[in-house]
PDB file of C-alpha atoms and ligand atoms in Angstrom:
ATOM      1  CA  MET A1026       0.000   0.000   0.000  1.00  0.00           C
ATOM      2  CA  GLY A1027       1.159   3.538  -0.752  1.00  0.00           C
ATOM      3  CA  VAL A1028       1.450   6.367   1.766  1.00  0.00           C
ATOM      4  CA  ARG A1029      -1.847   7.825   0.621  1.00  0.00           C
ATOM      5  CA  GLU A1030      -3.811   4.561   1.079  1.00  0.00           C
ATOM      6  CA  ASN A1031      -2.232   4.011   4.483  1.00  0.00           C
ATOM      7  CA  GLU A1032      -3.221   7.499   5.570  1.00  0.00           C
ATOM      8  CA  LEU A1033      -6.831   6.972   4.453  1.00  0.00           C
ATOM      9  CA  GLU A1034      -7.022   3.701   6.421  1.00  0.00           C
ATOM     10  CA  GLU A1035      -5.521   5.377   9.474  1.00  0.00           C
ATOM     11  CA  LEU A1036      -8.051   8.250   9.290  1.00  0.00           C
ATOM     12  CA  LYS A1037     -10.969   5.788   9.077  1.00  0.00           C
ATOM     13  CA  LYS A1038      -9.647   3.985  12.136  1.00  0.00           C
ATOM     14  CA  CYS A1039      -8.866   6.864  14.456  1.00  0.00           C
ATOM     15  CA  VAL A1040      -9.907  10.400  13.456  1.00  0.00           C
ATOM     16  CA  GLU A1041     -13.362  10.300  15.129  1.00  0.00           C
ATOM     17  CA  ARG A1042     -11.782   8.823  18.251  1.00  0.00           C
ATOM     18  CA  VAL A1043      -8.889  11.293  18.508  1.00  0.00           C
ATOM     19  CA  ILE A1044     -10.795  14.485  17.664  1.00  0.00           C
ATOM     20  CA  SER A1045     -13.928  15.180  19.698  1.00  0.00           C
ATOM     21  CA  ASN A1046     -17.211  15.953  17.897  1.00  0.00           C
ATOM     22  CA  CYS A1047     -15.920  15.213  14.423  1.00  0.00           C
ATOM     23  CA  THR A1048     -17.402  13.186  11.589  1.00  0.00           C
ATOM     24  CA  LEU A1049     -15.482  11.621   8.730  1.00  0.00           C
ATOM     25  CA  GLU A1050     -17.884  12.312   5.861  1.00  0.00           C
ATOM     26  CA  THR A1051     -15.766  11.281   2.867  1.00  0.00           C
ATOM     27  CA  CYS A1052     -12.526   9.338   2.842  1.00  0.00           C
ATOM     28  CA  VAL A1053     -11.395   8.325  -0.660  1.00  0.00           C
ATOM     29  CA  ALA A1054      -8.292   9.005  -2.741  1.00  0.00           C
ATOM     30  CA  ALA A1055      -9.969  11.893  -4.560  1.00  0.00           C
ATOM     31  CA  MET A1056     -11.123  13.734  -1.453  1.00  0.00           C
ATOM     32  CA  VAL A1057     -11.223  13.644   2.328  1.00  0.00           C
ATOM     33  CA  ARG A1058     -13.971  15.594   4.078  1.00  0.00           C
ATOM     34  CA  ILE A1059     -14.186  15.944   7.846  1.00  0.00           C
ATOM     35  CA  ASN A1060     -16.784  17.958   9.771  1.00  0.00           C
ATOM     36  CA  ILE A1061     -15.735  19.332  13.162  1.00  0.00           C
ATOM     37  CA  GLN A1062     -18.744  20.587  15.083  1.00  0.00           C
ATOM     38  CA  ARG A1063     -18.669  21.787  18.702  1.00  0.00           C
ATOM     39  CA  THR A1064     -21.966  23.695  18.478  1.00  0.00           C
ATOM     40  CA  LYS A1065     -24.099  24.800  15.529  1.00  0.00           C
ATOM     41  CA  TYR A1066     -22.063  28.022  15.282  1.00  0.00           C
ATOM     42  CA  LYS A1067     -18.669  26.549  16.146  1.00  0.00           C
ATOM     43  CA  GLN A1068     -18.340  24.323  13.122  1.00  0.00           C
ATOM     44  CA  ILE A1069     -15.793  23.900  10.316  1.00  0.00           C
ATOM     45  CA  VAL A1070     -15.784  21.443   7.401  1.00  0.00           C
ATOM     46  CA  CYS A1071     -12.247  20.546   6.307  1.00  0.00           C
ATOM     47  CA  CYS A1072     -11.793  19.322   2.726  1.00  0.00           C
ATOM     48  CA  PHE A1073      -8.478  17.827   1.562  1.00  0.00           C
ATOM     49  CA  GLN A1074      -7.187  16.925  -1.874  1.00  0.00           C
ATOM     50  CA  PHE A1075      -3.981  15.024  -2.522  1.00  0.00           C
ATOM     51  CA  PRO A1076      -1.621  16.692  -4.981  1.00  0.00           C
ATOM     52  CA  ASP A1077       0.357  14.505  -7.394  1.00  0.00           C
ATOM     53  CA  GLU A1078       3.439  13.151  -5.660  1.00  0.00           C
ATOM     54  CA  TYR A1079       1.865  13.537  -2.197  1.00  0.00           C
ATOM     55  CA  PRO A1080       3.365  13.591   0.449  1.00  0.00           C
ATOM     56  CA  LYS A1081       6.380  15.192  -1.220  1.00  0.00           C
ATOM     57  CA  TYR A1082       4.089  18.188  -1.746  1.00  0.00           C
ATOM     58  CA  PRO A1083       1.727  19.712   0.844  1.00  0.00           C
ATOM     59  CA  ILE A1084      -1.914  18.580   0.981  1.00  0.00           C
ATOM     60  CA  LEU A1085      -4.466  21.077  -0.429  1.00  0.00           C
ATOM     61  CA  THR A1086      -6.786  22.274   2.334  1.00  0.00           C
ATOM     62  CA  GLU A1087     -10.129  24.028   1.983  1.00  0.00           C
ATOM     63  CA  LEU A1088     -12.227  25.143   4.992  1.00  0.00           C
ATOM     64  CA  LYS A1089     -15.964  25.884   4.978  1.00  0.00           C
ATOM     65  CA  SER A1090     -18.358  27.092   7.645  1.00  0.00           C
ATOM     66  CA  HIS A1091     -21.867  28.526   7.810  1.00  0.00           C
ATOM     67  CA  HIS A1092     -21.130  30.916  10.627  1.00  0.00           C
ATOM     68  CA  ILE A1093     -17.401  31.587  10.783  1.00  0.00           C
ATOM     69  CA  SER A1094     -16.336  34.512   8.594  1.00  0.00           C
ATOM     70  CA  GLN A1095     -14.490  33.872   5.331  1.00  0.00           C
ATOM     71  CA  LYS A1096     -11.701  36.209   6.437  1.00  0.00           C
ATOM     72  CA  LEU A1097     -11.039  34.075   9.493  1.00  0.00           C
ATOM     73  CA  LEU A1098     -11.183  30.843   7.452  1.00  0.00           C
ATOM     74  CA  ASP A1099      -8.707  32.277   4.903  1.00  0.00           C
ATOM     75  CA  GLY A1100      -6.264  33.058   7.708  1.00  0.00           C
ATOM     76  CA  LEU A1101      -6.699  29.583   9.147  1.00  0.00           C
ATOM     77  CA  VAL A1102      -6.042  27.934   5.750  1.00  0.00           C
ATOM     78  CA  LYS A1103      -2.695  29.749   5.614  1.00  0.00           C
ATOM     79  CA  ILE A1104      -1.744  28.272   9.003  1.00  0.00           C
ATOM     80  CA  CYS A1105      -2.852  24.804   7.806  1.00  0.00           C
ATOM     81  CA  ASP A1106      -0.661  25.168   4.682  1.00  0.00           C
ATOM     82  CA  GLU A1107       2.325  26.077   6.863  1.00  0.00           C
ATOM     83  CA  GLU A1108       1.690  22.986   8.999  1.00  0.00           C
ATOM     84  CA  ALA A1109       1.482  20.757   5.895  1.00  0.00           C
ATOM     85  CA  LYS A1110       4.809  22.115   4.623  1.00  0.00           C
ATOM     86  CA  LYS A1111       6.449  21.153   7.927  1.00  0.00           C
ATOM     87  CA  ARG A1112       5.343  17.543   7.399  1.00  0.00           C
ATOM     88  CA  LEU A1113       6.494  16.870   3.820  1.00  0.00           C
ATOM     89  CA  GLY A1114       7.162  13.174   3.243  1.00  0.00           C
ATOM     90  CA  LYS A1115       4.818  12.214   6.121  1.00  0.00           C
ATOM     91  CA  PRO A1116       1.006  11.914   6.556  1.00  0.00           C
ATOM     92  CA  GLN A1117      -0.414  15.422   7.001  1.00  0.00           C
ATOM     93  CA  ILE A1118      -4.203  15.322   7.385  1.00  0.00           C
ATOM     94  CA  LEU A1119      -4.587  14.244  11.020  1.00  0.00           C
ATOM     95  CA  GLN A1120      -2.145  16.933  12.128  1.00  0.00           C
ATOM     96  CA  ILE A1121      -4.122  19.625  10.300  1.00  0.00           C
ATOM     97  CA  ILE A1122      -7.405  18.358  11.739  1.00  0.00           C
ATOM     98  CA  LYS A1123      -5.909  18.638  15.230  1.00  0.00           C
ATOM     99  CA  LEU A1124      -4.831  22.173  14.462  1.00  0.00           C
ATOM    100  CA  VAL A1125      -8.318  23.228  13.271  1.00  0.00           C
ATOM    101  CA  SER A1126      -9.939  21.503  16.236  1.00  0.00           C
ATOM    102  CA  ASN A1127      -7.632  23.317  18.685  1.00  0.00           C
ATOM    103  CA  PHE A1128      -8.320  26.588  16.924  1.00  0.00           C
ATOM    104  CA  ILE A1129     -12.075  26.222  17.590  1.00  0.00           C
ATOM    105  CA  ASP A1130     -11.441  25.416  21.256  1.00  0.00           C
ATOM    106  CA  GLU A1131      -8.961  28.214  21.836  1.00  0.00           C
ATOM    107  CA  ASN A1132     -10.974  30.869  19.980  1.00  0.00           C
ATOM    108  CA  PRO A1133     -14.525  30.670  21.361  1.00  0.00           C
ATOM    109  CA  LEU A1134     -15.303  34.064  19.777  1.00  0.00           C
ATOM    110  CA  CYS A1135     -15.028  32.456  16.321  1.00  0.00           C
ATOM    111  CA  CYS A1136     -18.790  31.796  16.565  1.00  0.00           C
ATOM    112  CA  CYS A1137     -19.454  35.538  16.284  1.00  0.00           C
ATOM    113  CA  SER A1138     -16.661  36.470  13.878  1.00  0.00           C
ATOM    114  CA  GLU A1139     -19.172  37.718  11.275  1.00  0.00           C
ATOM    115  CA  GLU A1140     -20.788  39.975  13.865  1.00  0.00           C
ATOM    116  CA  ILE A1141     -17.412  41.316  15.024  1.00  0.00           C
ATOM    117  CA  THR A1142     -16.457  42.147  11.423  1.00  0.00           C
ATOM    118  CA  ASN A1143     -19.788  43.916  10.940  1.00  0.00           C
ATOM    119  CA  ILE A1144     -19.430  45.956  14.113  1.00  0.00           C
ATOM    120  CA  ARG A1145     -15.956  47.109  13.127  1.00  0.00           C
ATOM    121  CA  LYS A1146     -17.135  47.991   9.627  1.00  0.00           C
ATOM    122  CA  THR A1147     -20.465  49.619  10.442  1.00  0.00           C
ATOM    123  CA  TRP A1148     -20.587  50.838  14.020  1.00  0.00           C
ATOM    124  CA  ILE A1149     -17.202  51.570  15.563  1.00  0.00           C
ATOM    125  CA  GLU A1150     -16.294  55.285  15.327  1.00  0.00           C
ATOM    126  CA  GLY A1151     -13.135  57.310  15.950  1.00  0.00           C
ATOM    127  CA  SER A1152     -11.524  56.328  19.227  1.00  0.00           C
ATOM    128  CA  ASP A1153     -14.004  53.559  20.189  1.00  0.00           C
ATOM    129  CA  GLU A1154     -12.381  50.281  21.182  1.00  0.00           C
ATOM    130  CA  LEU A1155     -13.507  46.677  20.752  1.00  0.00           C
ATOM    131  CA  LYS A1156     -11.057  44.189  22.230  1.00  0.00           C
ATOM    132  CA  LEU A1157     -11.389  40.418  21.937  1.00  0.00           C
ATOM    133  CA  ARG A1158     -10.694  38.304  25.023  1.00  0.00           C
ATOM    134  CA  GLN A1159     -10.601  34.709  23.741  1.00  0.00           C
ATOM    135  CA  LYS A1160      -9.512  33.301  27.118  1.00  0.00           C
ATOM    136  CA  THR A1161     -12.668  34.500  28.834  1.00  0.00           C
ATOM    137  CA  SER A1162     -14.862  34.311  25.714  1.00  0.00           C
ATOM    138  CA  SER A1163     -15.698  37.983  26.028  1.00  0.00           C
ATOM    139  CA  LEU A1164     -15.450  41.357  24.324  1.00  0.00           C
ATOM    140  CA  LEU A1165     -14.398  44.587  25.938  1.00  0.00           C
ATOM    141  CA  LEU A1166     -16.219  47.588  24.495  1.00  0.00           C
ATOM    142  CA  LYS A1167     -15.317  51.206  25.164  1.00  0.00           C
ATOM    143  CA  VAL A1168     -17.285  53.967  23.467  1.00  0.00           C
ATOM    144  CA  ASN A1169     -15.921  57.524  23.589  1.00  0.00           C
ATOM    145  CA  GLU A1170     -17.924  60.629  22.707  1.00  0.00           C
ATOM    146  CA  GLY A1171     -16.225  63.916  23.583  1.00  0.00           C
ATOM    147  CA  SER A1172     -15.459  63.752  27.302  1.00  0.00           C
ATOM    148  CA  TYR A1173     -18.034  60.975  27.835  1.00  0.00           C
ATOM    149  CA  PHE A1174     -17.452  57.221  27.800  1.00  0.00           C
ATOM    150  CA  ILE A1175     -18.992  53.853  28.610  1.00  0.00           C
ATOM    151  CA  LYS A1176     -17.130  50.600  29.138  1.00  0.00           C
ATOM    152  CA  TYR A1177     -18.854  47.207  28.916  1.00  0.00           C
ATOM    153  CA  SER A1178     -17.818  43.587  29.048  1.00  0.00           C
ATOM    154  CA  ILE A1179     -19.879  41.343  26.763  1.00  0.00           C
ATOM    155  CA  PHE A1180     -19.668  37.621  27.523  1.00  0.00           C
ATOM    156  CA  ILE A1181     -20.322  35.026  24.781  1.00  0.00           C
ATOM    157  CA  PRO A1182     -21.708  31.822  26.368  1.00  0.00           C
ATOM    158  CA  GLU A1183     -20.656  28.327  25.225  1.00  0.00           C
ATOM    159  CA  ASN A1184     -23.925  27.561  23.447  1.00  0.00           C
ATOM    160  CA  TYR A1185     -24.196  30.976  21.782  1.00  0.00           C
ATOM    161  CA  PRO A1186     -26.396  32.101  20.056  1.00  0.00           C
ATOM    162  CA  GLU A1187     -29.024  29.797  21.641  1.00  0.00           C
ATOM    163  CA  LYS A1188     -28.179  31.527  24.901  1.00  0.00           C
ATOM    164  CA  GLN A1189     -27.981  35.342  24.958  1.00  0.00           C
ATOM    165  CA  VAL A1190     -24.801  37.332  25.609  1.00  0.00           C
ATOM    166  CA  GLY A1191     -23.968  38.325  29.199  1.00  0.00           C
ATOM    167  CA  ILE A1192     -23.712  42.085  29.785  1.00  0.00           C
ATOM    168  CA  GLU A1193     -21.611  43.724  32.473  1.00  0.00           C
ATOM    169  CA  ALA A1194     -21.253  47.495  32.904  1.00  0.00           C
ATOM    170  CA  LYS A1195     -17.626  48.192  33.870  1.00  0.00           C
ATOM    171  CA  GLU A1196     -17.277  51.962  34.041  1.00  0.00           C
ATOM    172  CA  SER A1197     -18.887  55.134  32.726  1.00  0.00           C
ATOM    173  CA  ASN A1198     -19.119  58.862  33.421  1.00  0.00           C
ATOM    174  CA  PHE A1199     -22.686  59.316  32.157  1.00  0.00           C
ATOM    175  CA  PRO A1200     -25.285  60.343  34.788  1.00  0.00           C
ATOM    176  CA  ALA A1201     -26.372  57.298  36.832  1.00  0.00           C
ATOM    177  CA  VAL A1202     -29.872  57.239  35.349  1.00  0.00           C
ATOM    178  CA  PHE A1203     -28.388  56.938  31.845  1.00  0.00           C
ATOM    179  CA  GLN A1204     -25.956  54.203  32.918  1.00  0.00           C
ATOM    180  CA  ARG A1205     -28.850  52.179  34.324  1.00  0.00           C
ATOM    181  CA  TRP A1206     -30.844  52.714  31.148  1.00  0.00           C
ATOM    182  CA  PHE A1207     -27.957  51.562  28.880  1.00  0.00           C
ATOM    183  CA  THR A1208     -27.650  48.314  30.821  1.00  0.00           C
ATOM    184  CA  ALA A1209     -31.363  47.597  31.216  1.00  0.00           C
ATOM    185  CA  GLN A1210     -32.022  48.214  27.510  1.00  0.00           C
ATOM    186  CA  SER A1211     -29.069  46.032  26.462  1.00  0.00           C
ATOM    187  CA  VAL A1212     -30.334  43.133  28.564  1.00  0.00           C
ATOM    188  CA  GLU A1213     -33.800  43.543  27.061  1.00  0.00           C
ATOM    189  CA  ILE A1214     -32.448  43.666  23.485  1.00  0.00           C
ATOM    190  CA  ALA A1215     -30.473  40.464  24.107  1.00  0.00           C
ATOM    191  CA  ARG A1216     -33.509  38.734  25.592  1.00  0.00           C
ATOM    192  CA  ARG A1217     -35.681  39.606  22.605  1.00  0.00           C
ATOM    193  CA  CYS A1218     -33.160  37.920  20.305  1.00  0.00           C
ATOM    194  CA  ILE A1219     -33.703  34.533  21.889  1.00  0.00           C
ATOM    195  CA  GLU A1220     -37.206  34.650  23.396  1.00  0.00           C
ATOM    196  CA  PRO A1221     -40.408  34.989  21.373  1.00  0.00           C
ATOM    197  CA  PRO A1222     -42.611  37.959  22.378  1.00  0.00           C
ATOM    198  CA  LEU A1223     -45.088  37.273  25.201  1.00  0.00           C
ATOM    199  CA  LYS A1224     -48.002  38.769  23.304  1.00  0.00           C
ATOM    200  CA  LYS A1225     -47.886  37.503  19.764  1.00  0.00           C
ATOM    201  CA  LYS A1226     -49.947  39.361  17.191  1.00  0.00           C
ATOM    202  CA  PRO A1227     -51.773  37.115  14.681  1.00  0.00           C
ATOM    203  CA  LYS A1228     -49.961  38.610  11.696  1.00  0.00           C
ATOM    204  CA  ASP A1229     -46.456  38.349  13.194  1.00  0.00           C
ATOM    205  CA  PRO A1230     -44.110  36.021  11.302  1.00  0.00           C
ATOM    206  CA  PRO A1231     -42.954  32.953  13.269  1.00  0.00           C
ATOM    207  CA  PHE A1232     -40.240  33.782  15.816  1.00  0.00           C
ATOM    208  CA  VAL A1233     -36.686  33.124  14.643  1.00  0.00           C
ATOM    209  CA  LEU A1234     -33.858  33.099  17.169  1.00  0.00           C
ATOM    210  CA  LYS A1235     -31.022  35.429  16.248  1.00  0.00           C
ATOM    211  CA  PRO A1236     -27.525  36.192  17.547  1.00  0.00           C
ATOM    212  CA  SER A1237     -27.674  38.854  20.261  1.00  0.00           C
ATOM    213  CA  MET A1238     -24.120  40.230  20.291  1.00  0.00           C
ATOM    214  CA  GLU A1239     -24.297  42.679  17.390  1.00  0.00           C
ATOM    215  CA  PRO A1240     -27.730  44.114  18.367  1.00  0.00           C
ATOM    216  CA  VAL A1241     -26.461  44.796  21.909  1.00  0.00           C
ATOM    217  CA  VAL A1242     -23.057  46.210  20.967  1.00  0.00           C
ATOM    218  CA  SER A1243     -24.421  48.375  18.132  1.00  0.00           C
ATOM    219  CA  PHE A1244     -27.097  49.748  20.478  1.00  0.00           C
ATOM    220  CA  LEU A1245     -24.483  50.739  23.082  1.00  0.00           C
ATOM    221  CA  ILE A1246     -22.236  52.370  20.482  1.00  0.00           C
ATOM    222  CA  LYS A1247     -25.103  54.260  18.838  1.00  0.00           C
ATOM    223  CA  GLU A1248     -26.664  55.594  22.043  1.00  0.00           C
ATOM    224  CA  ALA A1249     -23.425  56.510  23.821  1.00  0.00           C
ATOM    225  CA  HIS A1250     -22.519  58.644  20.802  1.00  0.00           C
ATOM    226  CA  ALA A1251     -25.988  60.114  20.350  1.00  0.00           C
ATOM    227  CA  PHE A1252     -26.780  61.500  23.815  1.00  0.00           C
ATOM    228  CA  PRO A1253     -23.841  63.907  24.240  1.00  0.00           C
ATOM    229  CA  ARG A1254     -24.534  65.239  20.717  1.00  0.00           C
ATOM    230  CA  GLN A1255     -28.214  66.025  21.354  1.00  0.00           C
ATOM    231  CA  THR A1256     -29.413  69.544  22.042  1.00  0.00           C
ATOM    232  CA  CYS A1257     -32.228  70.511  24.380  1.00  0.00           C
ATOM    233  CA  LYS A1258     -34.820  71.803  21.916  1.00  0.00           C
ATOM    234  CA  VAL A1259     -36.262  74.300  24.423  1.00  0.00           C
ATOM    235  CA  CYS A1260     -33.096  76.350  25.016  1.00  0.00           C
ATOM    236  CA  GLY A1261     -31.135  75.228  21.939  1.00  0.00           C
ATOM    237  CA  GLU A1262     -28.032  74.322  23.981  1.00  0.00           C
ATOM    238  CA  LYS A1263     -26.346  70.908  24.244  1.00  0.00           C
ATOM    239  CA  ALA A1264     -28.299  68.928  26.837  1.00  0.00           C
ATOM    240  CA  PHE A1265     -25.153  67.452  28.432  1.00  0.00           C
ATOM    241  CA  PRO A1266     -22.385  69.782  29.652  1.00  0.00           C
ATOM    242  CA  GLU A1267     -19.363  69.816  27.305  1.00  0.00           C
ATOM    243  CA  ASP A1268     -17.149  68.538  30.131  1.00  0.00           C
ATOM    244  CA  ALA A1269     -18.453  65.371  31.768  1.00  0.00           C
ATOM    245  CA  ARG A1270     -17.033  66.547  35.116  1.00  0.00           C
ATOM    246  CA  ASN A1271     -19.726  69.246  35.188  1.00  0.00           C
ATOM    247  CA  ILE A1272     -22.669  66.845  35.102  1.00  0.00           C
ATOM    248  CA  HIS A1273     -25.551  67.829  37.368  1.00  0.00           C
ATOM    249  CA  HIS A1274     -26.125  64.686  39.407  1.00  0.00           C
ATOM    250  CA  ASP A1275     -28.832  66.248  41.561  1.00  0.00           C
ATOM    251  CA  GLU A1276     -32.102  65.361  39.815  1.00  0.00           C
ATOM    252  CA  SER A1277     -33.766  68.587  40.940  1.00  0.00           C
ATOM    253  CA  SER A1278     -31.018  70.786  39.463  1.00  0.00           C
ATOM    254  CA  PRO A1279     -32.306  72.959  36.533  1.00  0.00           C
ATOM    255  CA  LYS A1280     -29.605  71.654  34.191  1.00  0.00           C
ATOM    256  CA  HIS A1281     -30.107  67.994  35.115  1.00  0.00           C
ATOM    257  CA  VAL A1282     -30.714  66.019  31.893  1.00  0.00           C
ATOM    258  CA  GLU A1283     -34.107  64.319  31.599  1.00  0.00           C
ATOM    259  CA  ARG A1284     -34.775  61.564  29.089  1.00  0.00           C
ATOM    260  CA  ILE A1285     -38.397  61.257  27.982  1.00  0.00           C
ATOM    261  CA  LEU A1286     -40.029  58.065  26.721  1.00  0.00           C
ATOM    262  CA  CYS A1287     -39.340  58.703  23.021  1.00  0.00           C
ATOM    263  CA  GLY A1288     -35.614  58.845  23.837  1.00  0.00           C
ATOM    264  CA  HIS A1289     -35.039  62.605  23.421  1.00  0.00           C
ATOM    265  CA  ILE A1290     -33.453  64.671  26.145  1.00  0.00           C
ATOM    266  CA  TYR A1291     -34.176  68.024  27.795  1.00  0.00           C
ATOM    267  CA  HIS A1292     -32.879  70.043  30.700  1.00  0.00           C
ATOM    268  CA  ASN A1293     -34.984  69.551  33.789  1.00  0.00           C
ATOM    269  CA  ALA A1294     -35.979  73.266  34.028  1.00  0.00           C
ATOM    270  CA  CYS A1295     -36.572  73.597  30.254  1.00  0.00           C
ATOM    271  CA  LEU A1296     -38.883  70.579  30.182  1.00  0.00           C
ATOM    272  CA  ASP A1297     -40.687  71.771  33.301  1.00  0.00           C
ATOM    273  CA  LYS A1298     -41.312  75.216  31.798  1.00  0.00           C
ATOM    274  CA  TYR A1299     -42.442  73.739  28.472  1.00  0.00           C
ATOM    275  CA  ILE A1300     -44.884  71.282  30.065  1.00  0.00           C
ATOM    276  CA  LYS A1301     -46.398  73.927  32.352  1.00  0.00           C
ATOM    277  CA  THR A1302     -46.845  76.675  29.719  1.00  0.00           C
ATOM    278  CA  PRO A1303     -49.721  76.869  27.204  1.00  0.00           C
ATOM    279  CA  PRO A1304     -50.885  75.834  24.701  1.00  0.00           C
ATOM    280  CA  PHE A1305     -52.040  72.608  26.355  1.00  0.00           C
ATOM    281  CA  GLN A1306     -54.432  71.597  23.556  1.00  0.00           C
ATOM    282  CA  GLY A1307     -53.786  68.019  22.438  1.00  0.00           C
ATOM    283  CA  GLY A1308     -51.106  67.452  25.088  1.00  0.00           C
ATOM    284  CA  LYS A1309     -47.423  68.298  24.994  1.00  0.00           C
ATOM    285  CA  LYS A1310     -45.357  66.835  22.156  1.00  0.00           C
ATOM    286  CA  CYS A1311     -41.617  66.268  21.820  1.00  0.00           C
ATOM    287  CA  HIS A1312     -39.934  69.006  19.729  1.00  0.00           C
ATOM    288  CA  THR A1313     -37.760  66.514  17.896  1.00  0.00           C
ATOM    289  CA  CYS A1314     -40.067  63.621  17.024  1.00  0.00           C
ATOM    290  CA  GLY A1315     -43.591  64.926  17.714  1.00  0.00           C
ATOM    291  CA  GLN A1316     -44.481  62.065  20.073  1.00  0.00           C
ATOM    292  CA  GLN A1317     -46.518  62.725  23.195  1.00  0.00           C
ATOM    293  CA  ILE A1318     -44.173  63.582  26.067  1.00  0.00           C
ATOM    294  CA  PHE A1319     -44.178  61.020  28.817  1.00  0.00           C
ATOM    295  CA  HIS A1320     -42.047  61.198  31.957  1.00  0.00           C
ATOM    296  CA  GLU A1321     -42.646  59.833  35.452  1.00  0.00           C
ATOM    297  CA  LYS A1322     -41.945  63.266  36.980  1.00  0.00           C
ATOM    298  CA  TRP A1323     -44.540  65.131  34.917  1.00  0.00           C
ATOM    299  CA  LYS A1324     -47.636  62.985  35.060  1.00  0.00           C
ATOM    300  CA  ILE A1325     -50.130  65.812  34.666  1.00  0.00           C
ATOM    301  CA  THR A1326     -53.246  65.846  32.528  1.00  0.00           C
ATOM    302  CA  GLN A1327     -54.126  68.604  30.102  1.00  0.00           C
ATOM    303  CA  LYS A1328     -56.926  69.761  32.457  1.00  0.00           C
ATOM    304  CA  LEU A1329     -54.642  69.981  35.461  1.00  0.00           C
ATOM    305  CA  ALA A1330     -51.986  71.851  33.453  1.00  0.00           C
ATOM    306  CA  GLU A1331     -54.621  74.361  32.288  1.00  0.00           C
ATOM    307  CA  GLU A1332     -55.916  74.872  35.853  1.00  0.00           C
ATOM    308  CA  ARG A1333     -52.423  75.367  37.201  1.00  0.00           C
ATOM    309  CA  TRP A1334     -51.630  77.834  34.442  1.00  0.00           C
ATOM    310  CA  ALA A1335     -54.843  79.823  35.103  1.00  0.00           C
ATOM    311  CA  HIS A1336     -54.034  79.866  38.818  1.00  0.00           C
ATOM    312  CA  LYS A1337     -50.491  81.078  38.147  1.00  0.00           C
ATOM    313  CA  GLN A1338     -51.781  83.811  35.804  1.00  0.00           C
ATOM    314  CA  ALA A1339     -54.328  84.969  38.398  1.00  0.00           C
ATOM    315  CA  LYS A1340     -51.580  85.190  41.013  1.00  0.00           C
ATOM    316  CA  GLN A1341     -49.456  87.195  38.598  1.00  0.00           C
ATOM    317  CA  ARG A1342     -52.318  89.611  37.914  1.00  0.00           C
ATOM    318  CA  GLU A1343     -52.804  90.152  41.653  1.00  0.00           C
ATOM    319  CA  LEU A1344     -49.112  90.835  42.004  1.00  0.00           C
ATOM    320  CA  ASP A1345     -49.154  93.249  39.047  1.00  0.00           C
ATOM    321  CA  GLU A1346     -52.035  95.161  40.638  1.00  0.00           C
ATOM    322  CA  VAL A1347     -50.068  95.502  43.852  1.00  0.00           C
ATOM    323  CA  VAL A1348     -47.013  96.704  41.939  1.00  0.00           C
ATOM    324  CA  ASP A1349     -49.195  99.199  39.996  1.00  0.00           C
ATOM    325  CA  PHE A1350     -50.785 100.448  43.194  1.00  0.00           C
ATOM    326  CA  LEU A1351     -47.472 101.001  44.928  1.00  0.00           C
ATOM    327  CA  SER A1352     -45.697 102.708  42.089  1.00  0.00           C
TER     328      SER A1352
HETATM  329 ZN1   ZN B 952     -32.485  73.377  27.820  1.00  0.00          ZN
HETATM  330 ZN1   ZN B 953     -38.847  62.762  20.939  1.00  0.00          ZN
END
């Protein structure tokens, strides 16, 4: 038997035993095909073709995967080719299979490589940072906007994307209420990726589970950039102070930043003045998006606002009369 035939026999005997979660799909002289699958998303098919005069020449390796990015696979093929060249004259396939198998185990973030590429291409701006931590299967995200920043650790679980990403707020200099909102929203976005809605409308398409990393990370990047750029539409100034050290943490301070339900922001005093000043007809609407303003602090009806306004005007008239009388 030649080297090639011996190698094929050897693969049939031992590859599925030596490499965990792998299947020998084809094993003939024209082609060897082995599927390594840890989870649905951590999966690579390795295809090998023997060149003429193998093993004097390196085996030809091709890698395929449904969920691992082509860029990553191309890089891995180069490493496989290097390995084959080190083993000229000897059987090469099992060694390469071991290498690919180890790669999957040592790089748990490979299951979201497409998402990582997308985030870098579409979302990351200027001095934002996205660092990969393969050892802990996590990503470290830092978003910078002017003097403001948020820092999050995003954990990718073993059976991702069936299980949602873990979200941990590390550090931030946004007002506390905004920090809490960033985290709570992120958790909710991740949950919606893997759980069907509680109240399903009849016309909704069937629920399809989707990876939660990119929705969460893109949300954090987008919002952390957007808030410090927004102006308060009542006074026309930036809602957040230019320097994050000057944030008004006291919620009753006039310049404290209030976020209303639609997501737009106002200074506390500006919003208060706007809500309590006529016209009240049809309720108060957001300057930016036209949606009804809703905020826990200002739960007043149109009728109550009108009454309060009338009362305030009456008081003012009384005061004016006194001033007139005295002058
Ligand atoms: Zn304002
Ligand atoms: Zn709005």
